[in-house]
C-alpha angles and dihedrals in degrees: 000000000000125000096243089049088059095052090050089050094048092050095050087055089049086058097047090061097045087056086058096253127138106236091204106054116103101260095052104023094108097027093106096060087038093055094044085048091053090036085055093048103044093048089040082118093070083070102051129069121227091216090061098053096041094063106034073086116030121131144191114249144151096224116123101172126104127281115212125194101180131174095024099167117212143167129215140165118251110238097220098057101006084235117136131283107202114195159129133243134201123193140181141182132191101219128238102197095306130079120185137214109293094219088056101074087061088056094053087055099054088039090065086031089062088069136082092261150162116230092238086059105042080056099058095047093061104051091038080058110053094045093042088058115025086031089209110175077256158002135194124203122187117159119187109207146185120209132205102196085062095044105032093042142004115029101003108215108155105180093048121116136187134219130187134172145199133201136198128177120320083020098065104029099037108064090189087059094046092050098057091051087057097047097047092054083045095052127108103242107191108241088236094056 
């Protein structure tokens, strides 16, 4: 066991006692290195680089169309309470002579996602991402979350949702591009496909 994961451990047990709770009783008794288990893997993003994953698989092409990753789930950790943000991504590129993996879009996500985070900014790093390191001509970010820290406290609100974007080249300047992106993460795509 790592010395961080015994501080975290060792923290989790102070809280629980300051709950109230008796660490040592069965139930609990192995909740705080549970709980450091599940905190290290939910922040393991902190620890890989974006860069490193995007071209591992980048490839020449000709294609100039767009590339659309859509309904990539993911689950982070607000950094304002640590409860859980619950979402789904969709992300597209307009190649520049490189395409890359498919699968690896998904990956950047959760990568950011891994981190305390708020969703703005999780937004931004994505995007900021994919066009500092594939260079396409542009790249469209929207993410469609739910908070808990906004259902299961505060202010309660369980059907509330929240969307950000963000918007790089084409995207931005060309409303037609930006349109189609919008109307193909709007579509209704058949579950059979």
């Amino acid at each position: 066991m790592s010395d961080k994961s015994k501080k975290i451990e060792a923290a989790v047990r102070t809280i629980l006692e300051n709950l109230g709770e008796d660490p040592d009783r069965e139930g609990l008794l192995k909740t705080p290195h549970r709980v450091a288990k599940a905190l290290e893997f939910l922040t393991e993003g902190y620890h890989k680089d974006p860069e490193e994953i995007l071209k591992k698989a980048l490839f020449t092409s000709s294609n100039d169309e767009m590339v659309l990753v859509r309904d990539i789930e993911f689950y982070s950790l607000c950094e304002h309470h640590m409860l859980p943000i619950i979402g789904r991504a969709h992300v597209a590129y307009i190649p520049d002579g490189k395409v890359v993996g498919l699968s690896k879009i998904p990956r950047v996500v959760n990568l950011f996602a891994r981190r305390l985070q708020i969703q703005e900014q999780l937004t931004e790093q994505i995007a900021d991402a994919i066009s500092d390191t594939i260079h396409p001509k542009g790249v469209a970010v929207v993410i469609h979350a739910r908070h808990m820290c906004m259902e299961m406290r505060g202010v309660e609100k369980i059907n509330s949702t929240t969307v950000t974007s963000a918007l790089r080249g084409l995207f931005k300047k060309d409303i037609r591009t930006r349109n189609e992106f919008y109307d193909l993460i709007n579509a209704n795509v058949p579950s059979n496909f």
